[in-house]
Short mmCIF file of C-alpha atoms in Angstrom, two decimals:
data_model
loop_
_atom_site.label_atom_id
_atom_site.label_comp_id
_atom_site.label_asym_id
_atom_site.label_seq_id
_atom_site.Cartn_x
_atom_site.Cartn_y
_atom_site.Cartn_z
CA UNK A 1 -3.90 -2.21 28.06
CA UNK A 2 -6.26 -5.12 28.31
CA UNK A 3 -7.35 -4.66 24.74
CA UNK A 4 -3.92 -5.38 23.37
CA UNK A 5 -3.21 -8.57 25.16
CA UNK A 6 -4.83 -10.92 22.68
CA UNK A 7 -2.90 -9.26 19.89
CA UNK A 8 0.43 -9.90 21.59
CA UNK A 9 -0.54 -13.45 22.35
CA UNK A 10 -1.59 -14.02 18.83
CA UNK A 11 1.51 -12.39 17.44
CA UNK A 12 3.67 -14.60 19.61
CA UNK A 13 1.73 -17.66 18.59
CA UNK A 14 1.87 -16.60 14.99
CA UNK A 15 5.57 -15.82 14.97
CA UNK A 16 7.26 -18.45 12.88
CA UNK A 17 10.50 -18.32 11.05
CA UNK A 18 9.43 -19.08 7.53
CA UNK A 19 11.19 -20.89 4.85
CA UNK A 20 9.42 -21.96 1.71
CA UNK A 21 8.67 -25.34 3.16
CA UNK A 22 7.92 -24.35 6.70
CA UNK A 23 5.48 -21.76 5.46
CA UNK A 24 3.59 -24.25 3.35
CA UNK A 25 3.49 -26.77 6.17
CA UNK A 26 2.51 -24.30 8.87
CA UNK A 27 -0.13 -22.83 6.62
CA UNK A 28 -1.66 -26.23 6.15
CA UNK A 29 -1.57 -26.91 9.89
CA UNK A 30 -2.77 -23.45 10.80
CA UNK A 31 -5.91 -23.71 8.71
CA UNK A 32 -7.63 -25.66 11.41
CA UNK A 33 -5.82 -24.30 14.45
CA UNK A 34 -6.82 -20.72 13.72
CA UNK A 35 -10.40 -21.40 12.80
CA UNK A 36 -12.79 -19.08 14.59
CA UNK A 37 -10.16 -17.31 16.60
CA UNK A 38 -11.41 -14.07 18.09
CA UNK A 39 -11.06 -11.03 15.86
CA UNK A 40 -9.25 -8.09 17.34
CA UNK A 41 -9.74 -4.39 17.13
CA UNK A 42 -6.47 -2.59 16.39
CA UNK A 43 -4.80 -1.50 19.61
CA UNK A 44 -4.44 2.08 20.78
CA UNK A 45 -1.82 4.39 19.38
CA UNK A 46 0.36 4.80 22.44
CA UNK A 47 1.68 1.26 22.70
CA UNK A 48 5.47 1.57 22.54
CA UNK A 49 7.14 0.04 19.52
CA UNK A 50 10.59 -1.47 19.89
CA UNK A 51 13.00 -1.09 17.03
CA UNK A 52 14.57 -4.48 16.39
CA UNK A 53 18.35 -4.63 15.85
CA UNK A 54 19.21 -4.54 12.18
CA UNK A 55 22.02 -7.10 12.31
CA UNK A 56 19.97 -10.00 13.68
CA UNK A 57 17.34 -11.57 11.48
CA UNK A 58 13.86 -11.35 12.98
CA UNK A 59 10.93 -13.63 12.52
CA UNK A 60 7.98 -12.29 10.57
CA UNK A 61 4.49 -12.94 11.88
CA UNK A 62 2.80 -15.61 9.84
CA UNK A 63 -0.92 -15.08 9.50
CA UNK A 64 -2.66 -17.30 7.00
CA UNK A 65 -6.45 -16.95 6.92
CA UNK A 66 -8.94 -19.68 7.70
CA UNK A 67 -9.68 -21.58 4.53
CA UNK A 68 -13.22 -22.84 4.07
CA UNK A 69 -13.75 -26.52 3.40
CA UNK A 70 -14.35 -27.35 -0.22
CA UNK A 71 -13.21 -29.56 -3.07
CA UNK A 72 -9.49 -29.35 -3.91
CA UNK A 73 -8.61 -27.40 -0.80
CA UNK A 74 -5.43 -29.46 -0.46
CA UNK A 75 -4.21 -28.75 -3.98
CA UNK A 76 -4.81 -25.09 -3.32
CA UNK A 77 -3.02 -25.20 0.03
CA UNK A 78 0.03 -26.84 -1.51
CA UNK A 79 0.32 -24.80 -4.72
CA UNK A 80 -0.80 -21.37 -3.66
CA UNK A 81 1.36 -21.03 -0.54
CA UNK A 82 4.73 -21.44 -2.25
CA UNK A 83 5.37 -17.83 -3.18
CA UNK A 84 3.04 -15.81 -0.99
CA UNK A 85 0.55 -16.10 1.81
CA UNK A 86 -3.02 -17.19 1.15
CA UNK A 87 -3.91 -13.98 3.01
CA UNK A 88 -3.30 -12.11 -0.27
CA UNK A 89 -5.79 -14.42 -1.97
CA UNK A 90 -8.38 -14.39 0.82
CA UNK A 91 -8.33 -10.58 0.73
CA UNK A 92 -9.26 -10.49 -2.96
CA UNK A 93 -12.79 -9.52 -3.99
CA UNK A 94 -15.28 -12.20 -5.03
CA UNK A 95 -14.50 -12.85 -8.70
CA UNK A 96 -16.34 -14.90 -11.32
CA UNK A 97 -14.82 -18.16 -12.52
CA UNK A 98 -13.33 -16.64 -15.67
CA UNK A 99 -11.40 -14.06 -13.66
CA UNK A 100 -10.05 -16.67 -11.24
CA UNK A 101 -9.02 -18.73 -14.26
CA UNK A 102 -7.03 -15.77 -15.57
CA UNK A 103 -5.41 -15.14 -12.20
CA UNK A 104 -4.34 -18.77 -11.73
CA UNK A 105 -3.05 -18.89 -15.28
CA UNK A 106 -1.05 -15.72 -14.69
CA UNK A 107 0.64 -17.42 -11.71
CA UNK A 108 1.72 -20.27 -13.98
CA UNK A 109 2.51 -18.28 -17.10
CA UNK A 110 4.15 -15.20 -15.62
CA UNK A 111 5.59 -16.33 -12.30
CA UNK A 112 6.19 -19.99 -13.08
CA UNK A 113 3.90 -21.56 -10.47
CA UNK A 114 4.61 -25.30 -10.72
CA UNK A 115 1.11 -26.64 -11.40
CA UNK A 116 0.13 -29.74 -13.33
CA UNK A 117 -2.25 -28.79 -16.19
CA UNK A 118 -5.25 -30.34 -14.41
CA UNK A 119 -4.47 -28.48 -11.22
CA UNK A 120 -5.40 -25.13 -12.71
CA UNK A 121 -9.06 -26.10 -13.14
CA UNK A 122 -9.15 -27.80 -9.72
CA UNK A 123 -7.73 -24.78 -7.96
CA UNK A 124 -10.14 -22.47 -9.76
CA UNK A 125 -12.94 -24.69 -8.46
CA UNK A 126 -11.67 -24.23 -4.92
CA UNK A 127 -11.26 -20.48 -5.44
CA UNK A 128 -14.91 -20.34 -6.46
CA UNK A 129 -15.78 -21.85 -3.07
CA UNK A 130 -13.50 -19.43 -1.32
CA UNK A 131 -13.93 -16.14 -3.19
CA UNK A 132 -16.23 -16.88 -6.12
CA UNK A 133 -19.36 -15.25 -7.48
CA UNK A 134 -21.59 -15.84 -10.48
CA UNK A 135 -20.57 -14.22 -13.78
CA UNK B 1 -23.75 -7.51 -8.26
CA UNK B 2 -23.47 -6.18 -4.72
CA UNK B 3 -20.55 -7.40 -2.75
CA UNK B 4 -21.08 -5.90 0.64
CA UNK B 5 -18.53 -7.96 2.48
CA UNK B 6 -15.04 -7.58 1.22
CA UNK B 7 -13.92 -4.02 0.88
CA UNK B 8 -11.03 -2.82 2.97
CA UNK B 9 -12.13 -1.36 6.24
CA UNK B 10 -9.40 1.07 7.02
CA UNK B 11 -10.94 3.84 9.01
CA UNK B 12 -13.05 2.62 11.76
CA UNK B 13 -12.34 0.25 14.47
CA UNK B 14 -15.19 -2.10 15.02
CA UNK B 15 -15.65 -5.23 16.99
CA UNK B 16 -16.96 -8.27 15.23
CA UNK B 17 -20.23 -7.90 17.09
CA UNK B 18 -20.68 -4.32 15.95
CA UNK B 19 -19.99 -5.37 12.42
CA UNK B 20 -22.46 -8.20 12.49
CA UNK B 21 -25.03 -5.83 13.89
CA UNK B 22 -24.28 -3.29 11.18
CA UNK B 23 -24.44 -5.95 8.57
CA UNK B 24 -27.87 -6.97 9.77
CA UNK B 25 -29.12 -3.41 9.93
CA UNK B 26 -27.74 -2.70 6.48
CA UNK B 27 -29.37 -5.85 5.17
CA UNK B 28 -32.78 -5.11 6.66
CA UNK B 29 -32.71 -1.46 5.64
CA UNK B 30 -31.67 -2.45 2.15
CA UNK B 31 -28.73 -0.10 2.20
CA UNK B 32 -25.71 -1.14 0.29
CA UNK B 33 -27.37 -0.54 -3.02
CA UNK B 34 -27.25 3.25 -2.99
CA UNK B 35 -24.10 5.26 -3.36
CA UNK B 36 -24.52 7.17 -0.11
CA UNK B 37 -23.85 4.23 2.14
CA UNK B 38 -20.45 3.53 0.70
CA UNK B 39 -18.73 3.40 4.07
CA UNK B 40 -21.17 0.85 5.41
CA UNK B 41 -20.76 -1.31 2.37
CA UNK B 42 -17.06 -1.25 2.95
CA UNK B 43 -17.27 -3.07 6.25
CA UNK B 44 -15.94 -6.59 5.66
CA UNK B 45 -17.76 -9.64 6.94
CA UNK B 46 -14.65 -10.68 8.81
CA UNK B 47 -12.73 -7.89 10.50
CA UNK B 48 -9.42 -8.02 8.75
CA UNK B 49 -6.51 -8.84 10.97
CA UNK B 50 -4.30 -6.21 12.43
CA UNK B 51 -0.86 -7.45 13.39
CA UNK B 52 2.31 -6.03 14.86
CA UNK B 53 5.31 -6.66 12.70
CA UNK B 54 8.82 -6.03 14.10
CA UNK B 55 9.35 -2.30 14.59
CA UNK B 56 5.75 -1.50 13.64
CA UNK B 57 2.49 -0.58 15.34
CA UNK B 58 -0.48 -2.88 14.73
CA UNK B 59 -1.36 -2.45 11.07
CA UNK B 60 -3.98 -3.87 8.75
CA UNK B 61 -2.53 -6.89 7.00
CA UNK B 62 -3.15 -6.72 3.26
CA UNK B 63 -0.71 -9.62 2.99
CA UNK B 64 1.50 -11.20 5.64
CA UNK B 65 4.00 -12.87 3.27
CA UNK B 66 5.43 -10.81 1.59
CA UNK B 67 4.39 -8.17 4.13
CA UNK B 68 1.94 -5.53 2.91
CA UNK B 69 0.73 -3.43 5.83
CA UNK B 70 -1.56 -0.43 5.85
CA UNK B 71 -1.13 2.69 7.99
CA UNK B 72 -3.98 3.16 10.50
CA UNK B 73 -5.90 6.30 9.57
CA UNK B 74 -5.26 8.26 12.78
CA UNK B 75 -1.54 8.58 11.95
CA UNK B 76 -2.41 11.01 9.17
CA UNK B 77 -3.20 13.59 11.84
CA UNK B 78 0.53 14.32 11.77
CA UNK B 79 2.29 15.96 8.82
CA UNK B 80 5.13 13.45 9.01
CA UNK B 81 4.00 9.85 9.21
CA UNK B 82 5.82 8.10 12.09
CA UNK B 83 8.29 5.45 10.93
CA UNK B 84 6.66 2.76 13.03
CA UNK B 85 3.28 3.40 11.38
CA UNK B 86 4.54 3.96 7.83
CA UNK B 87 2.90 1.56 5.36
CA UNK B 88 4.85 -1.46 4.15
CA UNK B 89 4.71 -3.02 0.72
CA UNK B 90 6.99 -5.83 -0.45
CA UNK B 91 6.44 -7.85 -3.61
CA UNK B 92 8.64 -10.90 -3.28
CA UNK B 93 8.69 -13.06 -0.26
CA UNK B 94 12.42 -13.36 0.35
CA UNK B 95 12.77 -9.97 2.06
CA UNK B 96 15.75 -8.86 4.14
CA UNK B 97 15.24 -9.12 7.91
CA UNK B 98 18.87 -8.36 8.80
CA UNK B 99 21.73 -6.60 7.05
CA UNK B 100 25.40 -6.96 7.99
CA UNK B 101 26.78 -3.47 7.39
CA UNK B 102 30.36 -4.81 7.41
CA UNK B 103 29.72 -6.58 4.15
CA UNK B 104 26.78 -4.62 2.71
CA UNK B 105 27.73 -2.47 -0.29
CA UNK B 106 25.87 -0.22 -2.72
CA UNK B 107 27.18 -0.89 -6.22
CA UNK B 108 26.98 1.54 -9.10
CA UNK B 109 27.90 -0.04 -12.42
CA UNK B 110 26.99 -0.50 -16.06
CA UNK B 111 27.75 2.33 -18.48
CA UNK B 112 30.02 4.25 -16.14
CA UNK B 113 33.73 4.98 -16.28
CA UNK B 114 34.30 4.46 -12.55
CA UNK B 115 32.16 1.72 -11.01
CA UNK B 116 31.54 2.28 -7.28
CA UNK B 117 31.23 0.01 -4.27
CA UNK B 118 30.22 2.02 -1.25
CA UNK B 119 29.63 1.07 2.37
CA UNK B 120 27.00 2.88 4.43
CA UNK B 121 29.82 4.87 6.07
CA UNK B 122 31.11 5.87 2.63
CA UNK B 123 27.64 7.16 1.79
CA UNK B 124 27.38 9.04 5.08
CA UNK B 125 30.71 10.76 4.36
CA UNK B 126 29.23 12.28 1.19
CA UNK B 127 27.26 15.53 1.26
CA UNK B 128 23.77 14.84 2.67
CA UNK B 129 20.49 16.38 1.57
CA UNK B 130 17.05 16.24 3.22
CA UNK B 131 13.66 16.49 1.58
CA UNK B 132 10.10 15.96 2.77
CA UNK B 133 8.23 13.80 0.28
CA UNK B 134 5.10 11.68 0.01
CA UNK B 135 5.56 8.01 -0.70
CA UNK B 136 2.33 6.58 -2.10
CA UNK B 137 1.77 3.08 -3.48
CA UNK B 138 0.47 3.06 -7.07
CA UNK B 139 -2.34 0.81 -5.83
CA UNK B 140 -3.38 2.98 -2.89
CA UNK B 141 -7.22 2.82 -2.66
CA UNK B 142 -7.42 -0.17 -5.05
CA UNK B 143 -9.97 -1.75 -2.72
CA UNK B 144 -12.50 0.89 -3.79
CA UNK B 145 -12.22 0.32 -7.53
CA UNK B 146 -15.52 -0.55 -9.16
CA UNK B 147 -15.59 -2.99 -10.92
CA UNK B 148 -13.13 -4.59 -8.53
CA UNK B 149 -9.64 -5.48 -9.74
CA UNK B 150 -7.16 -8.11 -8.48
CA UNK B 151 -4.07 -7.02 -6.55
CA UNK B 152 -3.36 -5.86 -3.01
CA UNK B 153 -6.71 -4.63 -1.69
CA UNK B 154 -5.52 -1.40 -0.12
CA UNK B 155 -7.77 1.15 1.54
CA UNK B 156 -6.36 4.68 1.57
CA UNK B 157 -3.52 3.81 3.95
CA UNK B 158 -0.79 2.94 1.44
CA UNK B 159 0.74 6.40 1.66
CA UNK B 160 3.01 8.30 4.03
CA UNK B 161 5.03 11.48 4.28
CA UNK B 162 8.55 11.60 5.70
CA UNK B 163 11.70 13.68 5.83
CA UNK B 164 14.24 11.66 3.86
CA UNK B 165 17.95 12.22 4.29
CA UNK B 166 20.69 10.82 2.11
CA UNK B 167 22.94 11.34 -0.87
CA UNK B 168 21.54 12.83 -4.09
CA UNK B 169 21.60 10.13 -6.74
CA UNK B 170 23.10 12.64 -9.20
CA UNK B 171 26.17 12.97 -6.96
CA UNK B 172 26.68 9.20 -7.07
CA UNK B 173 26.18 9.10 -10.83
CA UNK B 174 28.60 12.00 -11.32
CA UNK B 175 31.16 10.24 -9.15
CA UNK B 176 30.71 7.08 -11.20
CA UNK B 177 31.04 9.20 -14.35
CA UNK B 178 28.31 8.22 -16.84
CA UNK B 179 29.49 7.22 -20.28
CA UNK B 180 27.89 8.72 -23.37
CA UNK B 181 24.56 7.23 -24.55
CA UNK B 182 23.36 6.26 -21.08
CA UNK B 183 19.57 5.94 -21.41
CA UNK B 184 18.12 4.41 -18.26
CA UNK B 185 19.27 3.59 -14.75
CA UNK B 186 17.98 0.47 -12.99
CA UNK B 187 17.59 -0.12 -9.27
CA UNK B 188 17.60 -3.46 -7.47
CA UNK B 189 17.11 -4.21 -3.78
CA UNK B 190 17.92 -7.14 -1.50
CA UNK B 191 14.53 -8.81 -1.95
CA UNK B 192 14.40 -11.88 -4.14
CA UNK B 193 11.79 -14.04 -5.79
CA UNK B 194 10.77 -17.21 -3.96
CA UNK B 195 11.48 -19.30 -7.07
CA UNK B 196 13.94 -18.54 -9.87
CA UNK B 197 11.01 -18.19 -12.27
CA UNK B 198 9.69 -15.12 -10.42
CA UNK B 199 11.21 -11.97 -11.95
CA UNK B 200 13.41 -9.97 -9.58
CA UNK B 201 11.89 -6.63 -8.57
CA UNK B 202 13.95 -4.12 -10.56
CA UNK B 203 12.75 -0.67 -11.65
CA UNK B 204 14.19 1.86 -14.08
CA UNK B 205 14.29 5.65 -14.39
CA UNK B 206 15.23 7.64 -17.48
CA UNK B 207 18.66 9.26 -17.06
CA UNK B 208 17.31 12.86 -17.01
CA UNK B 209 14.97 11.97 -14.13
CA UNK B 210 17.72 10.06 -12.31
CA UNK B 211 19.84 13.22 -12.46
CA UNK B 212 17.20 15.46 -10.84
CA UNK B 213 18.63 16.89 -7.62
CA UNK B 214 15.66 15.76 -5.46
CA UNK B 215 16.17 12.05 -6.19
CA UNK B 216 17.99 10.59 -3.18
CA UNK B 217 19.59 7.43 -1.93
CA UNK B 218 18.22 7.85 1.59
CA UNK B 219 19.57 6.29 4.77
CA UNK B 220 17.38 8.24 7.17
CA UNK B 221 13.64 8.63 7.51
CA UNK B 222 12.38 11.31 9.92
CA UNK B 223 15.85 11.58 11.46
CA UNK B 224 16.19 7.86 12.19
CA UNK B 225 17.60 4.89 10.29
CA UNK B 226 15.01 3.35 7.96
CA UNK B 227 13.03 0.56 9.61
CA UNK B 228 14.01 -2.81 8.16
CA UNK B 229 10.53 -3.19 6.68
CA UNK B 230 10.80 0.21 4.96
CA UNK B 231 14.10 -0.53 3.24
CA UNK B 232 17.06 -0.53 5.64
CA UNK B 233 19.84 0.44 5.09
CA UNK B 234 19.10 2.67 2.07
CA UNK B 235 16.20 3.17 -0.29
CA UNK B 236 15.67 5.20 -3.40
CA UNK B 237 13.52 8.32 -2.93
CA UNK B 238 11.89 9.67 -6.09
CA UNK B 239 9.84 12.67 -4.91
CA UNK B 240 6.63 13.17 -6.88
CA UNK B 241 6.66 9.63 -8.28
CA UNK B 242 4.65 6.64 -7.17
CA UNK B 243 6.35 4.39 -4.62
CA UNK B 244 6.94 1.58 -7.11
CA UNK B 245 10.17 3.41 -8.06
CA UNK B 246 11.36 3.90 -4.48
CA UNK B 247 13.36 0.65 -4.35
CA UNK B 248 13.88 -0.56 -0.79
CA UNK B 249 17.10 -2.07 0.59
CA UNK B 250 18.79 -0.80 -2.55
CA UNK B 251 22.08 -2.55 -3.41
CA UNK B 252 22.56 -2.20 -7.12
CA UNK B 253 22.39 0.76 -9.48
CA UNK B 254 23.03 -0.07 -13.11
CA UNK B 255 23.35 2.36 -15.99
CA UNK B 256 22.04 1.06 -19.33
CA UNK B 257 22.60 2.23 -22.92
CA UNK B 258 19.02 1.22 -23.78
CA UNK B 259 15.58 0.95 -22.21
CA UNK B 260 15.26 -1.67 -19.49
CA UNK B 261 12.96 -4.51 -20.52
CA UNK B 262 12.42 -6.21 -17.16
CA UNK B 263 9.03 -7.59 -16.13
CA UNK B 264 8.22 -4.97 -13.48
CA UNK B 265 8.67 -2.15 -16.01
CA UNK B 266 7.24 -3.78 -19.15
CA UNK B 267 4.39 -5.94 -17.81
CA UNK B 268 3.38 -4.49 -14.45
CA UNK B 269 2.61 -1.02 -13.12
CA UNK B 270 1.21 0.13 -16.46
CA UNK B 271 -1.47 2.73 -17.09
CA UNK B 272 -3.47 3.43 -20.26
CA UNK B 273 -1.16 5.63 -22.34
CA UNK B 274 -3.49 8.28 -23.72
CA UNK B 275 -7.18 7.42 -23.29
CA UNK B 276 -9.21 6.07 -20.40
CA UNK B 277 -10.20 2.42 -20.36
CA UNK B 278 -13.11 0.34 -19.11
CA UNK B 279 -13.39 -3.40 -18.41
CA UNK B 280 -14.96 -3.98 -21.82
CA UNK B 281 -12.76 -1.57 -23.69
CA UNK B 282 -9.18 -1.95 -22.48
CA UNK B 283 -6.64 0.56 -23.77
CA UNK B 284 -4.40 -0.75 -26.55
CA UNK B 285 -1.46 1.41 -25.57
CA UNK B 286 -0.11 1.33 -22.04
CA UNK B 287 2.88 3.02 -20.43
CA UNK B 288 4.73 2.74 -17.10
CA UNK B 289 3.08 4.70 -14.29
CA UNK B 290 4.94 7.88 -13.34
CA UNK B 291 4.10 10.98 -11.36
CA UNK B 292 1.41 11.06 -8.72
CA UNK B 293 -1.84 12.89 -9.38
CA UNK B 294 -3.53 15.45 -7.09
CA UNK B 295 -5.22 13.95 -4.03
CA UNK B 296 -6.77 15.24 -0.85
CA UNK B 297 -8.32 13.59 2.19
CA UNK B 298 -10.35 14.45 5.23
CA UNK B 299 -8.52 13.05 8.24
CA UNK B 300 -10.86 14.28 10.95
CA UNK B 301 -13.69 13.72 11.57
CA UNK B 302 -13.53 10.10 10.50
CA UNK B 303 -16.20 8.24 8.53
CA UNK B 304 -19.49 7.63 10.35
CA UNK B 305 -18.46 9.82 13.27
CA UNK B 306 -21.27 11.37 15.34
CA UNK B 307 -20.98 15.10 15.90
CA UNK B 308 -22.90 17.27 18.35
CA UNK B 309 -25.36 19.82 16.95
CA UNK B 310 -24.60 23.52 17.38
CA UNK B 311 -20.88 23.17 18.08
CA UNK B 312 -18.20 24.15 15.56
CA UNK B 313 -16.50 21.08 14.12
CA UNK B 314 -12.78 21.25 13.31
CA UNK B 315 -12.15 19.67 9.91
CA UNK B 316 -8.62 18.82 8.98
CA UNK B 317 -6.85 16.75 6.40
CA UNK B 318 -4.05 16.57 3.89
CA UNK B 319 -3.42 17.15 0.22
CA UNK B 320 -0.52 16.38 -2.11
CA UNK B 321 0.38 15.94 -5.76
CA UNK B 322 3.27 14.93 -7.99
CA UNK B 323 5.52 17.84 -7.11
CA UNK B 324 3.90 21.02 -8.40
CA UNK B 325 2.75 21.87 -4.90
CA UNK B 326 -0.76 22.36 -3.52
CA UNK B 327 -2.24 25.80 -4.17
CA UNK B 328 -5.80 25.49 -2.90
CA UNK B 329 -7.99 23.11 -0.91
CA UNK B 330 -11.77 23.36 -0.76
CA UNK B 331 -14.33 21.44 1.24
CA UNK B 332 -18.01 20.76 0.85
CA UNK B 333 -20.50 19.71 3.49
CA UNK B 334 -23.34 19.04 1.05
CA UNK B 335 -21.92 16.34 -1.18
CA UNK B 336 -20.21 18.70 -3.59
CA UNK B 337 -22.98 21.24 -4.37
CA UNK B 338 -21.15 24.12 -2.74
CA UNK B 339 -17.50 24.59 -1.84
CA UNK B 340 -15.55 26.77 0.60
CA UNK B 341 -11.83 27.42 0.88
CA UNK B 342 -9.88 25.69 3.62
CA UNK B 343 -6.81 27.22 5.29
CA UNK B 344 -3.52 25.71 4.26
CA UNK B 345 -1.08 24.65 6.98
CA UNK B 346 2.74 24.69 7.08
CA UNK B 347 4.46 24.40 3.73
CA UNK B 348 7.01 21.59 4.09
CA UNK B 349 7.93 21.67 0.41
CA UNK B 350 6.17 20.91 -2.83
CA UNK B 351 6.59 17.12 -2.53
CA UNK B 352 5.10 16.96 0.98
CA UNK B 353 1.64 16.45 2.45
CA UNK B 354 0.04 19.88 2.84
CA UNK B 355 -2.18 20.16 5.89
CA UNK B 356 -5.52 21.94 5.50
CA UNK B 357 -7.99 23.03 8.17
CA UNK B 358 -11.47 24.43 8.28
CA UNK B 359 -14.28 24.98 10.72
CA UNK B 360 -17.86 24.04 10.14
CA UNK B 361 -20.92 24.46 12.32
CA UNK B 362 -23.56 21.97 11.23
CA UNK B 363 -26.88 23.82 10.82
CA UNK B 364 -29.18 20.92 11.74
CA UNK B 365 -29.37 17.27 12.70
CA UNK B 366 -28.87 14.64 10.05
CA UNK B 367 -26.27 12.94 7.88
CA UNK B 368 -23.79 14.96 5.86
CA UNK B 369 -21.55 14.00 2.96
CA UNK B 370 -18.25 15.79 3.51
CA UNK B 371 -15.95 16.19 0.54
CA UNK B 372 -12.58 17.77 -0.10
CA UNK B 373 -10.75 18.65 -3.30
CA UNK B 374 -7.35 20.19 -4.02
CA UNK B 375 -5.82 22.19 -6.86
CA UNK B 376 -2.09 22.19 -7.51
CA UNK B 377 0.18 24.97 -8.82
CA UNK B 378 -0.33 23.71 -12.38
CA UNK B 379 -4.12 24.07 -12.01
CA UNK B 380 -4.72 20.30 -11.91
CA UNK B 381 -7.48 19.03 -9.65
CA UNK B 382 -9.41 15.85 -8.84
CA UNK B 383 -12.21 14.17 -10.81
CA UNK B 384 -15.75 13.88 -9.43
CA UNK B 385 -16.07 10.31 -10.79
CA UNK B 386 -13.46 7.60 -10.22
CA UNK B 387 -11.23 6.81 -13.20
CA UNK B 388 -11.02 3.05 -13.67
CA UNK B 389 -8.02 1.10 -14.95
CA UNK B 390 -7.30 -2.63 -14.90
CA UNK B 391 -4.33 -2.34 -12.53
CA UNK B 392 -6.21 -0.36 -9.89
CA UNK B 393 -3.62 2.43 -9.97
CA UNK B 394 -3.46 6.19 -9.42
CA UNK B 395 -6.95 6.70 -7.98
CA UNK B 396 -7.66 10.35 -7.12
CA UNK B 397 -11.43 10.80 -7.17
CA UNK B 398 -12.91 13.35 -4.74
CA UNK B 399 -13.61 11.25 -1.66
CA UNK B 400 -16.81 11.40 0.37
CA UNK B 401 -16.98 10.88 4.12
CA UNK B 402 -20.34 10.58 5.84
CA UNK B 403 -20.84 11.98 9.33
CA UNK B 404 -23.94 12.24 11.48
CA UNK B 405 -24.98 15.31 13.42
CA UNK B 406 -27.03 14.33 16.47
#
C-alpha cells in the first residue's frame, strides 16, 4: 500500500538501539534531522504484523519530537532525555509556569533527576517556550 | 483558557492538510469555545505520530521511550482486541526486549514455607485456566480531563479485552504455602528504572484479593504467547482491576507480613479516598486505585462521520465494568434527553467487554450528539459530568460522539 511506505521508511530510519547515552545523543542529533518531516496518517488495518522472536533482543523505534528553538534548549535536551523520551513531554498539555516548575521539581525530588539547582529554573523557561501558557 | 491544539486525536485519521483546514474553519467559525465541538477541539495542531513497534500495528505514540502506544479505534469493533493492536504501557525505560527461557524463572518467596522457582514449562505443567477480561489503564482518557493534568495523554485507546490463559495465582500461593500473618503480595517485572534513584515498578495486592480464583499468572493472550511489549513471558491478570496491577514480564512474587510501602503504591496511582476533589480543593485522604468503574463507548459510527439521510444506521459499541457484569446499555441520539435500550451481544463473562448494538434511522438532516450509558449488575452507572482528579484516573463520564446526517 502506497500509504504505508513512508511509515516503514521512517520506522527503519528511526530504529536505533538505545542505551542511556545513545538515546540522549541521538535525540540531540535528531532534533534537527527530523524537523518538518511529513506527518503520516496511520496505515490500514490489513498490513501483516510479524511477531519478532522472543529470544533475540529487538530495537525499539526511537521517535523524539522536533524541539522548538528557545533559550536553554540544550540543558533541556541533556537533562530531560536521560530517563524517558521528550515525546512524553511534548505530548503534555500547555501548562503555566508554576505547573512546569512542579513537574521539573518532581523529576528531581521523586525520581532523582541529576540537575544543578539553577538548571531547574532554566529548564522551566525552555518548557514555557515549548509547552507553556499564561497562568 | 482554550487550548485547541493538544488533545489526543485517537479516532479519526486526518492528513495534516485536512487538520490545518479544520483548524482554520474552527478558528473562523469561532468554534472551540462551546461544548458541542469537543471532537474538533481535540484535533492536535501536529498530527501525532503513529509508529510500528515490533510485533505491533501502527499505533499512536503517547511515548516512545518507555513505549506507551494507543490502540487505534477500529480494533474495538472486535470483542477480543487483537494482540498486535493491544495497547502498550511501560513506565520505566529499561524494558525487556528478549527473554531467555532457559534461564528465566518466576520466583515466589517472602512469607511462605516453600519458596518456588518455576520455569515457563513448570508453569505450563500446572492446571491452566482461561478468562476473558478487560485490561484498562488507570489513565485511559486522561487527555480529556479538564482542567488538564500531567501524565500520559491517552485518548480512549488505553484499554483492551483478551482471553488470558495461565495458572491461577492462588494455586501458586497454595503450593508455596503461605505462612500465618501474610498481609500483602507484591509483584515485580523485568523492567527497571533508568537510574538507581528511580523506584522499581512494584505493585501489591491484599492477600484475600490475591487468592481470588480469577487472578492469573498468564502466559497466553488470545491463544498465543504474550507479545514482548505486552509482558512476555508471563503477566499478572487481575480481572476487574485497573491495569496498573497487571504486572508485565512478571518474575518475582513476594509475600509480606505488612503493607507494602513502595513508591508506586504509596505515592502514585492514588484516588481521593472518600470525597471528590477539584484543582483548588484537593482531597486530604487518598487511597490506591482499585476496581474499574462502569464505562461504555460507541465504536461505530465514529466521531464526525457523515451518514446518509433516510437509511437505518447500525450503532454498535462496548461496555464493561469492574466485574459485576453489564446488565443494560442505553443510547441517546439527542444528547441525552431521551434514551432507548440497546441489544446486548454475546456474554463472554462478567470481566469482559460486552458488545451492544442498536439501529437508528435519523429523522432529518443535521448534526446529532450520540451518547451511550451502561448499568452493571450492582445498579452502578456512569455520570453525566466528568469527575476530575489530579492523577487523571478512572474517567467514566457518558461520552458524546457527534455525527452529521447529510
